[in-house]
CSV table of C-alpha atoms in Angstrom, one decimal:
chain,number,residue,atom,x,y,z
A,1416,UNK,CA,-126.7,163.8,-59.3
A,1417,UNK,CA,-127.8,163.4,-55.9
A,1418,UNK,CA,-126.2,163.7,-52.4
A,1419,UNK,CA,-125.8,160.2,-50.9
A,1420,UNK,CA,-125.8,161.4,-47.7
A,1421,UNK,CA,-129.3,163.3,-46.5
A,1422,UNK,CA,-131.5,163.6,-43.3
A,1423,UNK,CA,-134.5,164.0,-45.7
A,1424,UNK,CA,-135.9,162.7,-48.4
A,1425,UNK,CA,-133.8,162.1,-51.7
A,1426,UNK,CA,-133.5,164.2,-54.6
A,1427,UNK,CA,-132.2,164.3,-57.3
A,1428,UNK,CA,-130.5,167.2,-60.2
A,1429,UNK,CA,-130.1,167.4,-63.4
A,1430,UNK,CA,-126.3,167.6,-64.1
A,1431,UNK,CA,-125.2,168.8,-67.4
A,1432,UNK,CA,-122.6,167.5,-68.9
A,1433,UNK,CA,-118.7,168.4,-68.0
A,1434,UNK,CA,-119.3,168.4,-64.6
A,1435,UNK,CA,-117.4,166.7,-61.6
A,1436,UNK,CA,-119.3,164.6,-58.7
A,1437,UNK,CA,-117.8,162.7,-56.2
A,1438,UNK,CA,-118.4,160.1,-53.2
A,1439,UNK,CA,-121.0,161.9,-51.4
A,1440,UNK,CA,-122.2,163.7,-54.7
A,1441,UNK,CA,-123.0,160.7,-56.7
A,1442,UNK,CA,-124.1,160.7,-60.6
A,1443,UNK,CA,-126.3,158.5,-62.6
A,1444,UNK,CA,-126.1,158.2,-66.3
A,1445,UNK,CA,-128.8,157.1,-68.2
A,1446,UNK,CA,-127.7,154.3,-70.7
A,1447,UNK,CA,-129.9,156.5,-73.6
A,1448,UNK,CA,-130.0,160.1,-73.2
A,1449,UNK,CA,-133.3,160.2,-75.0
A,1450,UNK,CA,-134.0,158.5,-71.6
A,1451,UNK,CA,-132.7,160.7,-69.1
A,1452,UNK,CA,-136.1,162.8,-68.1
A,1453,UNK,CA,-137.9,160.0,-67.5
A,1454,UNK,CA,-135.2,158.7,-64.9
A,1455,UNK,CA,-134.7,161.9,-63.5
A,1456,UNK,CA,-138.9,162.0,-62.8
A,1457,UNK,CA,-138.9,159.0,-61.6
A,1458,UNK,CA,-136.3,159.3,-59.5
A,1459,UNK,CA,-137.6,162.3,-57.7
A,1460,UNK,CA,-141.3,160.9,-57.5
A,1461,UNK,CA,-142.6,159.6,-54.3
A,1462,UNK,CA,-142.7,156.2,-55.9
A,1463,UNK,CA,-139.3,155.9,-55.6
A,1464,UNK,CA,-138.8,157.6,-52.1
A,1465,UNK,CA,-141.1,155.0,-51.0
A,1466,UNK,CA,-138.7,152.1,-52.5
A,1467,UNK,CA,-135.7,153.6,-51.4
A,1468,UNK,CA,-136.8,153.8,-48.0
A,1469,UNK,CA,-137.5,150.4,-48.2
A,1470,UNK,CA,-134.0,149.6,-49.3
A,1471,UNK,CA,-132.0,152.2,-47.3
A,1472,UNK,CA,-133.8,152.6,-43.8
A,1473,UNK,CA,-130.3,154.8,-42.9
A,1474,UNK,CA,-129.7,158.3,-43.8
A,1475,UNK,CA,-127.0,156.5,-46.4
A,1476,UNK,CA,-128.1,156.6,-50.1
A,1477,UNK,CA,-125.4,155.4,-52.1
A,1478,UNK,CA,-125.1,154.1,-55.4
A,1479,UNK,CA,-126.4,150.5,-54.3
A,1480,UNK,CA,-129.8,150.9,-53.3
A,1481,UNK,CA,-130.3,153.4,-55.9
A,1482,UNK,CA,-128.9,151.2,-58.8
A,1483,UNK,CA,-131.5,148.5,-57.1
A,1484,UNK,CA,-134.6,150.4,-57.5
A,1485,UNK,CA,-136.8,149.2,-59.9
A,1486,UNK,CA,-136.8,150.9,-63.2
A,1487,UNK,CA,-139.8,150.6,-65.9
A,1488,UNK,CA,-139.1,152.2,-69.2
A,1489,UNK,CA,-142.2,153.4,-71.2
A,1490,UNK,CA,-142.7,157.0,-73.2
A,1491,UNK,CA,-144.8,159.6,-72.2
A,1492,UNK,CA,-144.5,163.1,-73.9
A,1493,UNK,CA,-146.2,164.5,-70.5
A,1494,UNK,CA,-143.1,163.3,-68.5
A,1495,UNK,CA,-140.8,164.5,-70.4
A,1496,UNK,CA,-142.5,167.8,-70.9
A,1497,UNK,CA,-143.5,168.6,-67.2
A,1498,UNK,CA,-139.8,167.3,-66.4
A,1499,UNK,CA,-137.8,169.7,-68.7
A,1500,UNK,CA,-140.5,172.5,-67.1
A,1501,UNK,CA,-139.0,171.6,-63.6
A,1502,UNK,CA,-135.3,171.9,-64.6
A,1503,UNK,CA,-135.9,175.1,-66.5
A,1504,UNK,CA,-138.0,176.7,-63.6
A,1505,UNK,CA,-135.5,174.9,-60.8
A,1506,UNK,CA,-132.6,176.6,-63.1
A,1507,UNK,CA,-134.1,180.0,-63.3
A,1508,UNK,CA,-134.4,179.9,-59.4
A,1509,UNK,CA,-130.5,178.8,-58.9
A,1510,UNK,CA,-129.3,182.0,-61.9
A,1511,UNK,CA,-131.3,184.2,-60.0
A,1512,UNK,CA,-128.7,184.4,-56.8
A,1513,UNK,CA,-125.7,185.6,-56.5
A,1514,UNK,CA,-123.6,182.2,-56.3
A,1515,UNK,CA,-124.8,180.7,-59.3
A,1516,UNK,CA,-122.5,180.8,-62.1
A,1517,UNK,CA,-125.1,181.8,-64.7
A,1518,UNK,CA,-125.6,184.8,-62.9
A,1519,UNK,CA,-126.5,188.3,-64.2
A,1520,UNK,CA,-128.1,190.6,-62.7
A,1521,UNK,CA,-130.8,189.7,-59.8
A,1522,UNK,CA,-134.7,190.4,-60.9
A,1523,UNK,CA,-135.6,193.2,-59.2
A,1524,UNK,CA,-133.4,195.1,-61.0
A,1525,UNK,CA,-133.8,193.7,-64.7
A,1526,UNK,CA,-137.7,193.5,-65.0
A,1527,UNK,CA,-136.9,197.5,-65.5
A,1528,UNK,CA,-140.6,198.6,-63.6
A,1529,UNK,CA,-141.0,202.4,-62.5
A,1530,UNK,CA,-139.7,202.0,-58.9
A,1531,UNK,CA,-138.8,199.3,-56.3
A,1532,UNK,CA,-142.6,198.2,-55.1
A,1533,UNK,CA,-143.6,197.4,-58.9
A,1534,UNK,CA,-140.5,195.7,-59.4
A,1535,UNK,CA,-141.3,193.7,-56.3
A,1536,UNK,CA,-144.5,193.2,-57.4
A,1537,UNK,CA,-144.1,191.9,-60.2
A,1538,UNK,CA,-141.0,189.3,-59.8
A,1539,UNK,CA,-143.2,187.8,-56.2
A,1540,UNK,CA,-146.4,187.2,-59.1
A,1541,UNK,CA,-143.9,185.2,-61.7
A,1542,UNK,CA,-141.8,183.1,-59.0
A,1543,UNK,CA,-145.5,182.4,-57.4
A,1544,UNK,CA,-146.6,181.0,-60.7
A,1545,UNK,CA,-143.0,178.9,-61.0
A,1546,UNK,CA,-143.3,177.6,-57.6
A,1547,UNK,CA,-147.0,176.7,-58.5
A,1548,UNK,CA,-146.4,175.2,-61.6
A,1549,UNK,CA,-143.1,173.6,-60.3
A,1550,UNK,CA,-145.7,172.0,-57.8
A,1551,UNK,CA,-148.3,170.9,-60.0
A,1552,UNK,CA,-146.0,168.9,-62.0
A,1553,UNK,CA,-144.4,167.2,-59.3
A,1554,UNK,CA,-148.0,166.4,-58.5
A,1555,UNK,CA,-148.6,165.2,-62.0
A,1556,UNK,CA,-145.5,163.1,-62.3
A,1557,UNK,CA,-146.3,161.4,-58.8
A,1558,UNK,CA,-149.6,160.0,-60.7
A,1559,UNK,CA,-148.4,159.0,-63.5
A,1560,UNK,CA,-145.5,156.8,-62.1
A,1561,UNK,CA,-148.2,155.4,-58.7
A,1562,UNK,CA,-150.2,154.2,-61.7
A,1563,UNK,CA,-147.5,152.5,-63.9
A,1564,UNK,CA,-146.1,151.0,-60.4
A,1565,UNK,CA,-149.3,150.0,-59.5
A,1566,UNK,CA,-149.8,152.0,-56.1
A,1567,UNK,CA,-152.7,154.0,-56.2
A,1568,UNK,CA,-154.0,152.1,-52.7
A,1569,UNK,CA,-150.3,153.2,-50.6
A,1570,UNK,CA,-149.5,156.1,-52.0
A,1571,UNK,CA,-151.2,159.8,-52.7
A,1572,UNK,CA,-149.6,162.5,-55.7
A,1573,UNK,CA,-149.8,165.5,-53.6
A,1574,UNK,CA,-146.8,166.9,-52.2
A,1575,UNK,CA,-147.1,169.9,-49.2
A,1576,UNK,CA,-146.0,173.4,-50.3
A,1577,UNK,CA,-143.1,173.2,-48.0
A,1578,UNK,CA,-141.1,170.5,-49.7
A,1579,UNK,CA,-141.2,172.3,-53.1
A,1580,UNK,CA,-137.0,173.0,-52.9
A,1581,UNK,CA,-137.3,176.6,-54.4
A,1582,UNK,CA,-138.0,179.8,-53.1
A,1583,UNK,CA,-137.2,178.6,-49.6
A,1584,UNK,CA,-136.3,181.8,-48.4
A,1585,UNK,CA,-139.1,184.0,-50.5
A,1586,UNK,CA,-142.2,182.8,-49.9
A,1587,UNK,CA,-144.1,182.4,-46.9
A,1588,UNK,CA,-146.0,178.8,-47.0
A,1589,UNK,CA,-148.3,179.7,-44.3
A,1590,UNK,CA,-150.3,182.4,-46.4
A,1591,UNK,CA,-149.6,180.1,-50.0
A,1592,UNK,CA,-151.3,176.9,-47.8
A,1593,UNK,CA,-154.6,178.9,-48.1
């Protein structure tokens, strides 16, 4: 799923199944599911923000430039792997707040540490390694589709630490840039 209508770059969710979308919410469906984490990669690489920028100039992404963007199917364990990493870690992020429907019980409180600091302490170390290893996948799957498009001389993998979508609120970029 993605929202058609953005100021920003495009990106797209995993949606699982039983769930609504609408005109401004748009779905895909992959034609194989076996397929669906390549597509969802691909879709979210800067390969395809690059295309679709071409093809949409406004701030209008609806289902026709996206159903236009060119789509190579190939198998790579590595994209499916770093992808299912993304939703899980992208997923724990979403349970952990209060308006997630998944929700239990927020972190600080369930890692169970002697007092508040450790608890702190310990949840800002393991979302720090999500949002880094959320990152360095995105990074990953950036190469691997600017190779199989054939665009290693317009386009670099490396994404800045601000447009990682998680932890928005949590983490100061400033002191993770150095």
């Amino acid at each position: 799923t993605w929202s058609s209508l953005s100021g920003d770059n495009i990106s797209f969710r995993y949606s699982p199944k039983n769930f609504l979308f609408e005109s401004k919410g748009s779905m895909c469906f992959p034609i194989i599911e076996s397929h669906r984490n390549l597509l969802l990669a691909y879709l979210n690489s800067n390969v395809c923000q690059l295309l679709i920028s071409n093809t949409s100039p406004t701030l209008d992404y609806h289902e026709g430039p996206v159903g236009r963007l060119p789509f190579k199917l190939f198998s790579k364990v590595e994209i499916d792997e770093k992808t299912v990493s993304n939703i899980s870690i992208a997923k724990n992020d979403w349970d952990s707040r209060e308006m997630s429907w998944d929700f239990q019980t927020h972190q600080l409180v369930s890692n169970k540490q002697a007092n508040l600091e450790n608890s702190y302490q310990q949840w800002l170390k393991q979302v720090s390694k999500d949002f880094f290893r959320l990152h360095a996948n995105e990074e990953k799957l950036n190469s691997i589709f600017i190779e199989m498009y054939g665009l290693k001389e317009e386009l670099m993998p490396d994404i800045a630490l601000k447009d990682i979508t998680i932890l928005q609120d949590e983490l100061d970029y400033e002191a993770l840039e150095q």
